[in-house]
XYZ file of C-alpha atoms in Angstrom:
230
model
C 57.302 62.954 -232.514
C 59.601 60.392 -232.127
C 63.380 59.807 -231.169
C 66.030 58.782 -233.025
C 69.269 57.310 -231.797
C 72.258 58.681 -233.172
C 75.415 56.871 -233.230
C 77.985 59.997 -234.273
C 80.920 58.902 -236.234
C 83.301 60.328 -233.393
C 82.118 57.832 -231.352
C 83.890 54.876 -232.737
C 86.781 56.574 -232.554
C 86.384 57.279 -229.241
C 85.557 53.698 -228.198
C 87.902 52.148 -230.479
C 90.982 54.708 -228.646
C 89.602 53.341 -225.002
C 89.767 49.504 -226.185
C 93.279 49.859 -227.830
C 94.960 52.356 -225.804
C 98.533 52.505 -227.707
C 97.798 49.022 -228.537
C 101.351 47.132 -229.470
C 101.563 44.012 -228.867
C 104.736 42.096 -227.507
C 106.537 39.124 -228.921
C 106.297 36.382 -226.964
C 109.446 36.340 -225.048
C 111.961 33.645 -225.609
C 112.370 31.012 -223.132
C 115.084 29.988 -221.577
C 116.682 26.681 -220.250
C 114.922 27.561 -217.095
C 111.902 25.285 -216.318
C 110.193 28.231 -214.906
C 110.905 30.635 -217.462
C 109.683 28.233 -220.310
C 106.724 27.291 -218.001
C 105.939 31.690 -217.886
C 106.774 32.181 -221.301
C 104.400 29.129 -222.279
C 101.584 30.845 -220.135
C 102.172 34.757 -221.218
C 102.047 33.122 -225.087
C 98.848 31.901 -224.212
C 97.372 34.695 -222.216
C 98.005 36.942 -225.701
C 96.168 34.425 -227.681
C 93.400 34.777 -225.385
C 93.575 38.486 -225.512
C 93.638 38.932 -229.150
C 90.550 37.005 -229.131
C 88.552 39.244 -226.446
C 90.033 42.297 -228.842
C 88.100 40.912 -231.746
C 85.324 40.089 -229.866
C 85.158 43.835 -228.558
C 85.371 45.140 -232.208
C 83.245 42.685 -233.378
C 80.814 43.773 -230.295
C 81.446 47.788 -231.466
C 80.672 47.297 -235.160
C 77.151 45.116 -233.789
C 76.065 48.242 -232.104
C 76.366 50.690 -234.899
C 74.513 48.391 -237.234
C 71.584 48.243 -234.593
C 71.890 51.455 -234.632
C 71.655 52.044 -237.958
C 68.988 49.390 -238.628
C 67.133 51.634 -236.351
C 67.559 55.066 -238.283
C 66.243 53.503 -241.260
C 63.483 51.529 -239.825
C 62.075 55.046 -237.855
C 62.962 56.633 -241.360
C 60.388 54.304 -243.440
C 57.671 55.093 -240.717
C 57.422 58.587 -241.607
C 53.821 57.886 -243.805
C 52.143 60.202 -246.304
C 51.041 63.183 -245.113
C 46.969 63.682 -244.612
C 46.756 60.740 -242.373
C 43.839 60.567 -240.664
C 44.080 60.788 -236.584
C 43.400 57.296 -236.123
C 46.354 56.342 -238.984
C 48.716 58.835 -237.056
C 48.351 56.639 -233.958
C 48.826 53.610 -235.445
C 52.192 54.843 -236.903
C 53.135 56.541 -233.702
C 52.482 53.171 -231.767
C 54.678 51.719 -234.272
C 57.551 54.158 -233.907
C 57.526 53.712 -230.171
C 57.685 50.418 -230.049
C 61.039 49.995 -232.815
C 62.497 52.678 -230.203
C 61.869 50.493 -227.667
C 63.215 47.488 -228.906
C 66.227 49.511 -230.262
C 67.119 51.067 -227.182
C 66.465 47.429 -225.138
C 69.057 46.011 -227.915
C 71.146 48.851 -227.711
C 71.804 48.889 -223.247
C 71.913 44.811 -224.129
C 75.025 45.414 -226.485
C 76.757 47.785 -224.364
C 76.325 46.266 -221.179
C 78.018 43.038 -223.134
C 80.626 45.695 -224.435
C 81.200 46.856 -221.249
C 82.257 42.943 -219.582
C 84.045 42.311 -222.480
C 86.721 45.530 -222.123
C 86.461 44.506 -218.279
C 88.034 41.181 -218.886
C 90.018 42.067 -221.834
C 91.372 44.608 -219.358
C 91.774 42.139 -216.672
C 93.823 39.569 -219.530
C 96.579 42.947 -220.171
C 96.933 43.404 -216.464
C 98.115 39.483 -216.200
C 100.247 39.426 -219.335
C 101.729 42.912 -217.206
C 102.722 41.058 -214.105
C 103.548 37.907 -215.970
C 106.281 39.731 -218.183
C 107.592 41.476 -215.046
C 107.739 38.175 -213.492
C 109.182 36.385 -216.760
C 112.183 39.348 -217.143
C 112.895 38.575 -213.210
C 113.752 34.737 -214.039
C 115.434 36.064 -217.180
C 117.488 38.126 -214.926
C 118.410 35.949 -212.571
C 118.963 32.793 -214.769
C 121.571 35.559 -216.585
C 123.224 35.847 -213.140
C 123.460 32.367 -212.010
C 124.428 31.726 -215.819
C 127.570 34.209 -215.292
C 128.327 32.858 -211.966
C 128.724 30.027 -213.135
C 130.899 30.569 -216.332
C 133.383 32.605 -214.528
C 133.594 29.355 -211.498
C 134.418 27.189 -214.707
C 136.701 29.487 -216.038
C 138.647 29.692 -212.746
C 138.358 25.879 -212.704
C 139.822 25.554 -215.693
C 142.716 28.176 -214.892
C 142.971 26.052 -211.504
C 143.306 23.074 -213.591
C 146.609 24.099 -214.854
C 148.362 24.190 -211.141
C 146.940 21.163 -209.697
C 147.632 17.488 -209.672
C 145.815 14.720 -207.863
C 147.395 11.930 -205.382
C 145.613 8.770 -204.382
C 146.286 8.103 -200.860
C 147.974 4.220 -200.619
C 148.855 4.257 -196.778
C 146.597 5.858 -194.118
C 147.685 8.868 -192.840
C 147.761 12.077 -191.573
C 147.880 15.103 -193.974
C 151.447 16.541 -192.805
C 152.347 13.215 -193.539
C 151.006 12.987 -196.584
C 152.262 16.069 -197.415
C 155.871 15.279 -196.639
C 155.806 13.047 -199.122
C 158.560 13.123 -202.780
C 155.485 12.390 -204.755
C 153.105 15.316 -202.845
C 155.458 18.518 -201.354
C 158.638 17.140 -200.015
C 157.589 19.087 -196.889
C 155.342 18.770 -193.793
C 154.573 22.408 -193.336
C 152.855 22.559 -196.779
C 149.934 20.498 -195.304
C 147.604 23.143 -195.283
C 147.777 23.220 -198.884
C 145.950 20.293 -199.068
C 143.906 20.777 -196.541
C 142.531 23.719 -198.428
C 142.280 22.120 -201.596
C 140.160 19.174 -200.037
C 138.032 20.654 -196.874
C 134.862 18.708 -199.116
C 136.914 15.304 -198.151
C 138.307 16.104 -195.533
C 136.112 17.184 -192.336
C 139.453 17.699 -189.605
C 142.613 17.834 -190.878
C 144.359 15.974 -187.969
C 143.303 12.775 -188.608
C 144.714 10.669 -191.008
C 143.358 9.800 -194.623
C 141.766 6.908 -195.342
C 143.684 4.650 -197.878
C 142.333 5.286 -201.861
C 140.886 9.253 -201.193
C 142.133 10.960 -204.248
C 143.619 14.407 -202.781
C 143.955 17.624 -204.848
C 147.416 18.783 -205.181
C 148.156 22.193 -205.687
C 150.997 23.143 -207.634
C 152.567 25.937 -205.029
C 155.843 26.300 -203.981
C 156.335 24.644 -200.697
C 156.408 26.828 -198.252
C 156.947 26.892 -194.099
C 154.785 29.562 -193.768
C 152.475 26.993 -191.843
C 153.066 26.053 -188.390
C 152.983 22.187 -187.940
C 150.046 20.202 -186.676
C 149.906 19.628 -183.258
């Protein structure tokens, strides 16, 4: 008597809920200015095309096996004969039925064992797009940090802005003398001032300026807080 293969209707279910476990997919995320955020945006984008094409390939692959399966239920079904065959006849059709099981079942471990790469790889694409988001939402983060750094320096700047001037230097010299100055302070002690304001120009602060450096002038009250250069 032969076999038949049975492919219960729970089982696509079943299959279907391992393939597309809480299956949502993402937007792509949005890029930012960021070189390497656009770069890992650009790849995650295609890393979900490439997934939703395994994911059609695996229901594509599900739906092949059920209509082997099928194909062989009614195939085993329109070997059943009259009855009153002879024993010879009965043989014949027995032969017969064994060798559509045969072939059925050889299709059938073919299409699973191609089932079974497929979810392998389509598991292996989710796992990337995973870490790639992670790492995507880490450059997001930080390009949001640098971002805010960097507003709030330009805000200060521009607050600084307000309570500085600038003063070319036309005769070398030294910054308490520069600082003396009517046009600068008025007063030697507020040297340091300057030399604050200006450490990027100027690398030691007893030695004088060189003629046409454009100094930053803070607008402070002058002070002799400072004791005077030695």
């Amino acid at each position: 008597m032969s076999r038949k293969i049975y492919f219960p209707a729970s089982l696509l279910p079943l299959i279907l809920l391992f393939a597309f476990p809480g299956k949502a997919f993402s937007q792509n995320p949005a890029a930012g200015n960021n070189t390497g955020i656009e770069a890992a945006a650009a790849q995650i984008a295609a890393l979900e095309k490439k997934e939703n094409e395994i994911e059609q390939k695996v229901v594509k692959k599900i739906y092949e096996i059920k209509a082997s399966i099928d194909s062989y239920n009614n195939s085993e079904k329109s070997l059943k004969g009259p009855t009153g065959l002879g024993r010879i006849e009965q043989m014949e059709l027995k032969a017969e039925r064994y060798s559509i099981e045969r072939q059925a079942r050889k299709l059938f471990e073919k299409e699973v064992l191609e089932l079974i790469d497929l979810l392998k790889i389509w598991n292996e694409q989710k796992n990337q797009i995973t870490e790639d988001k992670k790492y995507l939402e880490l450059k997001q983060k930080i390009l949001s940090l640098e971002t805010s750094v960097s507003q709030e320096k330009v805000t200060v700047t521009l607050q600084d802005k307000k309570n500085i001037e600038y003063y070319e230097v036309k005769k070398e010299a030294t910054l308490k003398e520069i600082s003396a100055l009517p046009d600068v302070y008025g007063n030697p002690s507020s040297w340091k001032h300057l030399y604050e304001a200006n450490k990027e120009k100027i690398k030691d602060p007893a030695k004088p300026v060189p003629v046409g450096t454009v100094l930053i002038v803070p607008n402070v009250k002058s002070s002799s807080d400072f004791e005077d250069l030695e």
